Tab-separated table of C-alpha atoms in Angstrom:
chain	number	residue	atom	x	y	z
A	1	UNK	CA	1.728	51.931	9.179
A	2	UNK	CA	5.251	53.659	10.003
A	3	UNK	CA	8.296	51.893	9.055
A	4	UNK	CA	9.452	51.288	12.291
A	5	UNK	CA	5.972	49.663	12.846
A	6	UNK	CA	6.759	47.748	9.218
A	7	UNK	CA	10.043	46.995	10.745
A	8	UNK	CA	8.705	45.427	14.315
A	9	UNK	CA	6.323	42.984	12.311
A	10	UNK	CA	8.511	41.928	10.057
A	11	UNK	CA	11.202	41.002	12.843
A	12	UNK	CA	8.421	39.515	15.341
A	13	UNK	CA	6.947	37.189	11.920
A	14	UNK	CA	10.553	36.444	10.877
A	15	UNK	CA	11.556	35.365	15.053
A	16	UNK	CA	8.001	33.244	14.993
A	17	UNK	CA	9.015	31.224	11.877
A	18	UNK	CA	11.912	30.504	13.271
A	19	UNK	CA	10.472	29.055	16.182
A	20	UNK	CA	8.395	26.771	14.419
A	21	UNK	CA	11.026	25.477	12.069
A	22	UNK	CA	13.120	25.091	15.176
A	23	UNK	CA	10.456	23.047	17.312
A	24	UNK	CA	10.051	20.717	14.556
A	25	UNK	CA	13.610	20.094	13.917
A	26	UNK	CA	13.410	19.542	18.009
A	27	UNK	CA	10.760	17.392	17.921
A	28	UNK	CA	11.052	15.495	15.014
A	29	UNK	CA	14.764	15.493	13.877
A	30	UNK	CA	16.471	14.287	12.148
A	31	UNK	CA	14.127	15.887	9.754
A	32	UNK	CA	14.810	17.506	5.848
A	33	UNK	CA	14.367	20.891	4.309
A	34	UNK	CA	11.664	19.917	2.511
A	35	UNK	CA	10.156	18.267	5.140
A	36	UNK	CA	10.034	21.211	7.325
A	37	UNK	CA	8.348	23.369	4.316
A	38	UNK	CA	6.257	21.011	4.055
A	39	UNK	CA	4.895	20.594	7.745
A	40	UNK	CA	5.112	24.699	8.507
A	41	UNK	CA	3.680	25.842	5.273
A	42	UNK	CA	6.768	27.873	4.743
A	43	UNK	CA	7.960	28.361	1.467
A	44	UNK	CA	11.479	26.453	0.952
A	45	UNK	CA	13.357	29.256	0.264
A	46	UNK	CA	11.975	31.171	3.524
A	47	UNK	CA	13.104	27.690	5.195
A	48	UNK	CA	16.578	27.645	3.749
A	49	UNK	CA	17.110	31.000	4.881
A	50	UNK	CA	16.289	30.066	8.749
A	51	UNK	CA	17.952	26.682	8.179
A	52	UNK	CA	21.672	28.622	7.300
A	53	UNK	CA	21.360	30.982	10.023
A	54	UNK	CA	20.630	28.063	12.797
A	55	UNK	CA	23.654	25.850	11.262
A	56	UNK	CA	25.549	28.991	11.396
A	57	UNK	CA	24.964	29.858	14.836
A	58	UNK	CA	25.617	26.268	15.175
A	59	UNK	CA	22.173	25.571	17.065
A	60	UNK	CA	21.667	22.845	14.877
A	61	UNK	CA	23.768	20.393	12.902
A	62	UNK	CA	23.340	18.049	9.866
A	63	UNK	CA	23.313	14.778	10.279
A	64	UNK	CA	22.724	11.314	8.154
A	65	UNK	CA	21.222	11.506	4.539
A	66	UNK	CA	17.479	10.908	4.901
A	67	UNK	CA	14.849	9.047	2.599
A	68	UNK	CA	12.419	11.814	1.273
A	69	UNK	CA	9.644	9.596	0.543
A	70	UNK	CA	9.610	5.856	0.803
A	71	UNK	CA	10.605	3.947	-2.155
A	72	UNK	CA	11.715	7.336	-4.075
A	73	UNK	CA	15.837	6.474	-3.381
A	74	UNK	CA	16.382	10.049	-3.160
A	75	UNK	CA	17.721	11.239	-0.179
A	76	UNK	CA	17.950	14.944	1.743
A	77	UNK	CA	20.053	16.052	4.549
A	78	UNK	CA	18.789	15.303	7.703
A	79	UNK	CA	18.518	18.375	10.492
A	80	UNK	CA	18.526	18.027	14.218
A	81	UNK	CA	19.196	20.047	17.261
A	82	UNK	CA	23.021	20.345	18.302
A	83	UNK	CA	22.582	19.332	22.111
A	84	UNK	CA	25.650	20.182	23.304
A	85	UNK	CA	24.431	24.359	22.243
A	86	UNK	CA	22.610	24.790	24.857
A	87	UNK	CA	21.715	23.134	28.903
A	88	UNK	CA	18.832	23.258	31.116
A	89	UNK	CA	19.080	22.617	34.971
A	90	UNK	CA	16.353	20.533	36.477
A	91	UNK	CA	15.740	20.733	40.524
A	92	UNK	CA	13.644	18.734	42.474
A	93	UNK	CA	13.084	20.321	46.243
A	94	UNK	CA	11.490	18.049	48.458
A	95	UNK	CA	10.988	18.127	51.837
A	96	UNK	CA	14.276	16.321	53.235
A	97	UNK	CA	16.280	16.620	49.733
A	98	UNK	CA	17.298	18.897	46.981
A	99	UNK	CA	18.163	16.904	43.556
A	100	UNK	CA	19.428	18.322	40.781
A	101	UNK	CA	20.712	17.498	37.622
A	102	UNK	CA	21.841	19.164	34.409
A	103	UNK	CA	20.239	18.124	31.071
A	104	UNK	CA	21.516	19.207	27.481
A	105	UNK	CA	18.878	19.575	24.135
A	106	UNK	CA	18.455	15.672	23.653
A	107	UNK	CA	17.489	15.235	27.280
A	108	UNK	CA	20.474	13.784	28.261
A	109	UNK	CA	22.264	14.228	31.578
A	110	UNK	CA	25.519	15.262	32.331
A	111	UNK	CA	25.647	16.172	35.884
A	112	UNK	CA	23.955	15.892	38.919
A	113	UNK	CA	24.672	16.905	42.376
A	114	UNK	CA	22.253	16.869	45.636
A	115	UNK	CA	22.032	18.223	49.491
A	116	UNK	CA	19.829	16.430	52.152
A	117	UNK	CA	18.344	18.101	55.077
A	118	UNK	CA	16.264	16.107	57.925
A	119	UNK	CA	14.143	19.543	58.445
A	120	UNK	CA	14.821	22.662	56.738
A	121	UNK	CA	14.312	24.461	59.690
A	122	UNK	CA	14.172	28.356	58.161
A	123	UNK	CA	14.514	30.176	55.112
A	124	UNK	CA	18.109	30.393	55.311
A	125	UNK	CA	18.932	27.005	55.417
A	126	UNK	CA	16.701	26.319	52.476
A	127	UNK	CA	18.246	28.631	50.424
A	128	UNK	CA	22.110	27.899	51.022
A	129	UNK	CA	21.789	24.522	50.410
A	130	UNK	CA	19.986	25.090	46.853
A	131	UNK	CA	22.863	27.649	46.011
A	132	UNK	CA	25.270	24.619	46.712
A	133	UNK	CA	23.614	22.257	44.448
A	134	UNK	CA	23.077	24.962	41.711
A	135	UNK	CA	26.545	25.661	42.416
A	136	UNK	CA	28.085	22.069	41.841
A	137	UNK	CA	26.029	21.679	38.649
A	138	UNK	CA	27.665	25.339	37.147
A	139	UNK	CA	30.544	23.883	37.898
A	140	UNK	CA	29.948	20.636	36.051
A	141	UNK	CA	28.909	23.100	32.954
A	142	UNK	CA	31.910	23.726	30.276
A	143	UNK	CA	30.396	27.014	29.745
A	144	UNK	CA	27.476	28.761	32.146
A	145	UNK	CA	26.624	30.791	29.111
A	146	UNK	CA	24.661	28.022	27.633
A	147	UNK	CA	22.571	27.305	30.469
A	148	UNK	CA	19.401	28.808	29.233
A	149	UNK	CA	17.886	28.194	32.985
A	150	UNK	CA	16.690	26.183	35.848
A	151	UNK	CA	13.681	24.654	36.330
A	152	UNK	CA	12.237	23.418	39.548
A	153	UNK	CA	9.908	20.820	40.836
A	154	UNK	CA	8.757	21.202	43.804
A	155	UNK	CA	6.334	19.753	46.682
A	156	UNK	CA	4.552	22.860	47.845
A	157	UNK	CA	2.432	25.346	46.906
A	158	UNK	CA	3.533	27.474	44.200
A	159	UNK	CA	2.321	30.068	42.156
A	160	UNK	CA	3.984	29.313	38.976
A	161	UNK	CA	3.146	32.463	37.204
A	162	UNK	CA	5.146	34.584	39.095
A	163	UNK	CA	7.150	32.323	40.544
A	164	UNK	CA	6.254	32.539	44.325
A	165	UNK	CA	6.211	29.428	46.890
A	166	UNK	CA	3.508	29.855	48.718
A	167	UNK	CA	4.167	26.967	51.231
A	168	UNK	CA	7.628	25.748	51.369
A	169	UNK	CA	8.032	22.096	52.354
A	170	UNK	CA	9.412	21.573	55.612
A	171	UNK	CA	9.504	24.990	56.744
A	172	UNK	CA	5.189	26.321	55.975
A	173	UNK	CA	4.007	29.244	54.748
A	174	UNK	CA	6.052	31.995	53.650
A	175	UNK	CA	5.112	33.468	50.018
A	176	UNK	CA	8.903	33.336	49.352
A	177	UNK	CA	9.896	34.486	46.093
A	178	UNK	CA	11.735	32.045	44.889
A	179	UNK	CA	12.312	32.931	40.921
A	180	UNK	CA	13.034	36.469	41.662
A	181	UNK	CA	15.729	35.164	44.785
A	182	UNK	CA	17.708	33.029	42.676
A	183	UNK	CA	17.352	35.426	38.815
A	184	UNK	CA	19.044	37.975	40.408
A	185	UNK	CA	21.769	35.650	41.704
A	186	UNK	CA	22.181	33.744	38.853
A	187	UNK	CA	21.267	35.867	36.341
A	188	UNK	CA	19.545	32.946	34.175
A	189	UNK	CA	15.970	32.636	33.950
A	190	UNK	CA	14.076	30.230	36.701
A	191	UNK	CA	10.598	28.560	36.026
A	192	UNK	CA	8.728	26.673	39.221
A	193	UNK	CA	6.144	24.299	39.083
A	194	UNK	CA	4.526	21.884	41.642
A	195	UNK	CA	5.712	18.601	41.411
A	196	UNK	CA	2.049	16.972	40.836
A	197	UNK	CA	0.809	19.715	38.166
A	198	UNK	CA	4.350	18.821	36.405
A	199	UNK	CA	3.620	15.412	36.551
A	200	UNK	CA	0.154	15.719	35.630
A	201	UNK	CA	1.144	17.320	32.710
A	202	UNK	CA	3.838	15.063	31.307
A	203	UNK	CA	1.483	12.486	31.706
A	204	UNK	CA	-1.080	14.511	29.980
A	205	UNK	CA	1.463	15.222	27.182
A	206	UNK	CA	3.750	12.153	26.796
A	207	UNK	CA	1.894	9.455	29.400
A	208	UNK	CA	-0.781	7.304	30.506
A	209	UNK	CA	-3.278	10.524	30.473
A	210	UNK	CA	-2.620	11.278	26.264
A	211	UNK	CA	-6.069	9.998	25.514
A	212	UNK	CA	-7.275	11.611	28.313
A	213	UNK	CA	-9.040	15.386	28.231
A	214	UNK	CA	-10.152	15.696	31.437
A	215	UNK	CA	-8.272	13.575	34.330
A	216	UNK	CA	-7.023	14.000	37.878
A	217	UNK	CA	-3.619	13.310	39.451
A	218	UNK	CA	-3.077	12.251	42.995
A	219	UNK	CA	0.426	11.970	44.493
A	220	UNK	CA	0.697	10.004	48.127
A	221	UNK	CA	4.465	10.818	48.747
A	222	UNK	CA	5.849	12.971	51.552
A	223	UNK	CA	2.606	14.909	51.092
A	224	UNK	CA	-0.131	14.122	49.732
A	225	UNK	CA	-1.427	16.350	46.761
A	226	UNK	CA	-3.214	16.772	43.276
A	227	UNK	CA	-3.902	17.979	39.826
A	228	UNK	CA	-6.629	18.296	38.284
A	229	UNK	CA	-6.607	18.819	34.276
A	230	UNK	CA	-9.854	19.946	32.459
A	231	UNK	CA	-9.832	20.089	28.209
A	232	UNK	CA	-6.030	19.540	28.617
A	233	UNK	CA	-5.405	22.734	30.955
A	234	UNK	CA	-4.094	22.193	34.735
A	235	UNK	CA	-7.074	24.374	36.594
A	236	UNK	CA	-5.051	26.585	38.766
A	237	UNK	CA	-7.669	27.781	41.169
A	238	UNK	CA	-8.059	31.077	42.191
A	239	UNK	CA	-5.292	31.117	44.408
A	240	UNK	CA	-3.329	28.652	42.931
A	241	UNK	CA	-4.030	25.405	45.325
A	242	UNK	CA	-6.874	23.993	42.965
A	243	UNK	CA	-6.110	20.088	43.640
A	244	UNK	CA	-4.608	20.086	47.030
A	245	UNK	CA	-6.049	16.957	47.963
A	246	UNK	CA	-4.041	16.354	50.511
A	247	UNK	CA	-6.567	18.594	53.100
A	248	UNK	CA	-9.584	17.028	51.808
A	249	UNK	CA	-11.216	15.823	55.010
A	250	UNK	CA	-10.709	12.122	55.245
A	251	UNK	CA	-10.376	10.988	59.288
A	252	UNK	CA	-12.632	11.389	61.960
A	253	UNK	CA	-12.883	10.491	65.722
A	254	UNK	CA	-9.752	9.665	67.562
A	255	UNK	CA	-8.274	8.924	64.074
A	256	UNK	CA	-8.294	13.001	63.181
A	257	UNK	CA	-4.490	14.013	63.632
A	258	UNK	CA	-3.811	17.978	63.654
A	259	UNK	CA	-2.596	18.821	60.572
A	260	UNK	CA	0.087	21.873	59.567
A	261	UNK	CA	-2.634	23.554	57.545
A	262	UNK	CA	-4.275	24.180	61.262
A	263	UNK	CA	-7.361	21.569	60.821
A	264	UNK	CA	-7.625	18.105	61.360
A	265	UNK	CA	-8.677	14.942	59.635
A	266	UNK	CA	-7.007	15.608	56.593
A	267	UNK	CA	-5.965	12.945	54.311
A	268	UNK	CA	-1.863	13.881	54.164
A	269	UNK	CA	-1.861	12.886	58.126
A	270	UNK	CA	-1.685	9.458	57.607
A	271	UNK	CA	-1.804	9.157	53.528
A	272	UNK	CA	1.979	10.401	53.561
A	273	UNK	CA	4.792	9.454	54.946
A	274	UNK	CA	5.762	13.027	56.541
A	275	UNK	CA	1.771	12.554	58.208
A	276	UNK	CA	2.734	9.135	59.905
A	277	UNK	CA	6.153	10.226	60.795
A	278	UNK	CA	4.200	12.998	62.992
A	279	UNK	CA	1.149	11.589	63.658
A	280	UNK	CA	1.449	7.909	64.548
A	281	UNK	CA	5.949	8.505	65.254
A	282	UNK	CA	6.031	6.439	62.356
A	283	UNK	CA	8.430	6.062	59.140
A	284	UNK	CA	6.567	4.893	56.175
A	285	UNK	CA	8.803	1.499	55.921
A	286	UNK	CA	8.193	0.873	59.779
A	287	UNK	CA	4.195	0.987	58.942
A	288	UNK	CA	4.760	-1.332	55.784
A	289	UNK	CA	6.836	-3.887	58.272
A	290	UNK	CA	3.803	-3.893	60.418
A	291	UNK	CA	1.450	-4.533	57.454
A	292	UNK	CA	3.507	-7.439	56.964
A	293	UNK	CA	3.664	-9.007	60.184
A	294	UNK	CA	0.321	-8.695	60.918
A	295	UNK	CA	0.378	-6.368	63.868
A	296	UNK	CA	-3.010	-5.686	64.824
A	297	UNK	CA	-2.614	-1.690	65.616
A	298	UNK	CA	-0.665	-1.505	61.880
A	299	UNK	CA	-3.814	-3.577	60.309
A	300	UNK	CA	-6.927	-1.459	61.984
A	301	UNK	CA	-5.247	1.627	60.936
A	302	UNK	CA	-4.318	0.247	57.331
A	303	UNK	CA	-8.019	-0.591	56.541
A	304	UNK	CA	-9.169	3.411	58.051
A	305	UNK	CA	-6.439	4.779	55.689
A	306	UNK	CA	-7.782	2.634	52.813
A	307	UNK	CA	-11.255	3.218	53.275
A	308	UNK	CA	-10.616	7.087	53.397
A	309	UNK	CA	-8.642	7.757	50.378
A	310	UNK	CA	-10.941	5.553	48.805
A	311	UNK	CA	-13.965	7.685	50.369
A	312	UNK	CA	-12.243	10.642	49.138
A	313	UNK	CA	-11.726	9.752	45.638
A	314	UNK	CA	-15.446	8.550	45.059
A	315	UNK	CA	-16.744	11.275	46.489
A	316	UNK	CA	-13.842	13.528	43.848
A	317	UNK	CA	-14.969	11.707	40.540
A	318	UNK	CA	-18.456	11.725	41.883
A	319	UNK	CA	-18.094	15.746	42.021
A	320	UNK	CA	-15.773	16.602	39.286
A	321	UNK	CA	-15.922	13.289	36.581
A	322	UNK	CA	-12.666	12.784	35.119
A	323	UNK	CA	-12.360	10.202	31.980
A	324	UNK	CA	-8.974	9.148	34.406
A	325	UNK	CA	-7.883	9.467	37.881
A	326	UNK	CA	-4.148	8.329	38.109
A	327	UNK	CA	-2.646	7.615	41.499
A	328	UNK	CA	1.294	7.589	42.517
A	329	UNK	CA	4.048	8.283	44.854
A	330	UNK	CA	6.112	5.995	47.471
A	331	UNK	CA	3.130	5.509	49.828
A	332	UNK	CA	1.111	3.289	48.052
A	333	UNK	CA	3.561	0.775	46.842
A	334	UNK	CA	5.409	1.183	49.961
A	335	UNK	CA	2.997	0.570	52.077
A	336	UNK	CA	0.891	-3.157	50.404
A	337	UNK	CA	1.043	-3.951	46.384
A	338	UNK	CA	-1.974	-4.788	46.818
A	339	UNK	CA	-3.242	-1.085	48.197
A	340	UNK	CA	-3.917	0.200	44.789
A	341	UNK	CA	-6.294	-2.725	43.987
A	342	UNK	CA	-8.216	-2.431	47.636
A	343	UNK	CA	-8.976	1.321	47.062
A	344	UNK	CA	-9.935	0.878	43.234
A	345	UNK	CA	-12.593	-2.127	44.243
A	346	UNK	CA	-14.200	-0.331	47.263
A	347	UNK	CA	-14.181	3.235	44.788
A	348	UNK	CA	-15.519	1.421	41.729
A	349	UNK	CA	-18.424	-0.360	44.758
A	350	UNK	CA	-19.285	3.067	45.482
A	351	UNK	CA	-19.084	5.145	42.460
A	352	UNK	CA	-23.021	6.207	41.024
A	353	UNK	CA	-23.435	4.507	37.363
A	354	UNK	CA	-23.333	7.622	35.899
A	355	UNK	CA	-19.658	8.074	36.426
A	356	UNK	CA	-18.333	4.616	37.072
A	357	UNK	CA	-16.879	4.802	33.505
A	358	UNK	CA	-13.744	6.136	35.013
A	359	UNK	CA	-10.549	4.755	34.235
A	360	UNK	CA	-8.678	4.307	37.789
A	361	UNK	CA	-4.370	3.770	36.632
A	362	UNK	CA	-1.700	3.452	39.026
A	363	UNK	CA	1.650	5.097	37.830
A	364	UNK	CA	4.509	3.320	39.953
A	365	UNK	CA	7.319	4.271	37.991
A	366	UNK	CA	7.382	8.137	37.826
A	367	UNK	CA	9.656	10.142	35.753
A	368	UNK	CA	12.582	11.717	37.152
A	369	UNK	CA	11.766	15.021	38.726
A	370	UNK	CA	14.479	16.685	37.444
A	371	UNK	CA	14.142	15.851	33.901
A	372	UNK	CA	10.582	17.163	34.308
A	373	UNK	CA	11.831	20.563	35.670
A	374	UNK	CA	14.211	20.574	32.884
A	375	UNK	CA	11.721	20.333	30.670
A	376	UNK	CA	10.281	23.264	31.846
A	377	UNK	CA	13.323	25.147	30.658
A	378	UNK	CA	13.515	23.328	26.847
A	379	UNK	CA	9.843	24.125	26.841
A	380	UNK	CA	10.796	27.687	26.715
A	381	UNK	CA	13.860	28.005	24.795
A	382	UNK	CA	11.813	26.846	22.258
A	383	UNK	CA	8.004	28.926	22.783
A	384	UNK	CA	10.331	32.363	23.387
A	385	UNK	CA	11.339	34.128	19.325
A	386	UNK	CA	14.986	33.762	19.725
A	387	UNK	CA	15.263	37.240	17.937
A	388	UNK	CA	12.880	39.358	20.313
A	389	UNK	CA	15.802	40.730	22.264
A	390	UNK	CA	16.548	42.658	19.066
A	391	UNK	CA	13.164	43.971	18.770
């Protein structure tokens, strides 16, 4: 092996060790010296020598003295990430808003900013107004060179690995490429994610999916869409709209609206509120009103909507069968409190025995978006060897 050969391993093992001792100090901090030996398998003195250089480049700070063991009275420096080192911008682009917010290390906001739109229209429009809300939240930064990126959630299609929108909400398709648009703008790296696969896995990660290996995710909001997680791994589909539930065929007769993927009948006409705004002239709260008053047109078409998503999700956890299926977004709630229940009773009726051991969970409090998208930034800061660039 030649030494410059020696010289890349040695740089590549020493940048990966790093990593680890940082994630854990991340993760778990305040945590000790000897408790990070411990948990990496590092030798102490290896950890001492990654512990100076992060308190020197002042990516982490000490904190309170620390019991080593219980009972022992001795005590060790506690460790933990200094959050104001470093910020992560968090977008979420939806189809009448763009929020954003900016989020140090701890997860902490510190400044938000956000641009409606009643219809995007093009391209154009889309675009300025997410300059202006990056733009306010640089602003709100004391210093842009610590923003280690943006993340953003979005409702659309997206192909995450290179960063590509392949169906814009609001506006259709247009394979616009998003990450590569605003990188060479900004100059700070951009990760994009769709909003239900970002939810999915949070919940996978952190939420009411944990003990779950293989679960599905269905969000009725603006749109209507899905996840679908198998061993712990969101399946992507071979062109990255695996889980788009929302065009699962789910109204038929005089009850299947044209939909913007060019078919009819699918679920997101009328199981979101951008489907009843065009297909019934509609908002969401003016169809919840009528639920409530008892208007007969509001009722007949309540009980078609309810008997198709829960058609559709039998007939999904017949074909794929999830340990979970978790259902959110505005349109349930909005809509009855009791909606959730109806479509659980009439899926559980139908379901065959041999799946009917399905755990149905309704998620009405979602995360905030933007945190999420954040997240995607943190996430990377810490999987990327901080000293590759020297490589």
């Amino acid at each position: 092996m030649s030494d410059s050969v020696k010289q890349t391993s040695h740089m590549l093992l020493k940048s990966i060790n790093q990593q680890k001792v940082l994630f854990l100090i991340y993760s778990e901090g305040p945590i000790s010296r000897v408790e990070l030996a411990e948990k990496t398998g590092l030798s102490r003195q290896t950890v001492t020598n990654i512990v100076n250089r992060l308190l020197k480049e002042k990516i982490i700070v000490t904190g309170e003295l620390i019991d080593l063991e219980a009972g022992s009275g001795r005590k060790r420096v506690g460790l933990h990430i200094n959050s104001g080192h470093f910020y992560a911008i968090g977008l979420e682009l939806a189809g009448k808003y763009i929020r954003g917010k900016v989020f140090n290390l701890r997860q902490e906001a510190v400044a938000s900013a956000e641009r409606t739109s009643n219809k995007y229209g093009s391209i154009d429009v889309l675009m300025r107004l997410l300059h202006e809300v990056i733009d306010e939240l640089l602003t709100q930064v004391p210093n842009n060179s610590k923003v280690k990126g943006v993340g953003i959630s979005m409702q659309g299609l997206v192909d995450s690995q290179h960063g590509i929108v392949l169906r814009t909400p609001g506006i259709g398709v247009h394979r616009l490429p998003l990450k590569q648009l605003l990188e060479d703008k900004y100059n700070i790296p951009v990760y994009i994610e769709n909003d239900v696969n970002l939810l999915s896995v949070n919940e996978n990660m952190n939420g009411c999916l944990k003990d779950s290996n293989n679960n599905i995710t269905i969000k009725f909001d603006y749109g209507t869409g899905g996840a679908i997680v198998h061993n712990k791994q969101i399946i992507a589909g071979s062109s990255f709209v695996a889980g788009e539930f929302g065009h699962y065929k789910g109204f038929y007769g005089e009850d299947a609206y044209p939909c913007h993927c060019g078919r009819s009948g699918c679920l997101t006409t009328l199981a979101s509120s951008s489907g009843l705004s065009v297909s019934i002239k509609c908002t969401l709260e003016e169809f919840a009103e009528g639920i409530r008053t008892g208007d007969p047109k509001f009722l007949g078409l309540y009980e078609k909507i309810v008997d198709g998503i829960a058609i559709a999700v039998t007939n999904i956890i017949t074909f794929i069968n999830p340990d979970s299926l978790l259902m959110t977004g505005r349109v349930i709630p909005t809509i009855s409190p009791e909606m959730f229940n109806e479509i659980k009773a009439r899926v559980m009726h139908q379901l065959p025995v041999t799946v009917n051991n399905v755990q149905l969970i309704h998620l009405q409090d979602k995360p905030d978006e933007t945190k999420l998208a954040a997240g995607l930034v943190i996430k990377r800061a810490f999987e990327i060897p901080l000293d590759t660039l020297s490589l």
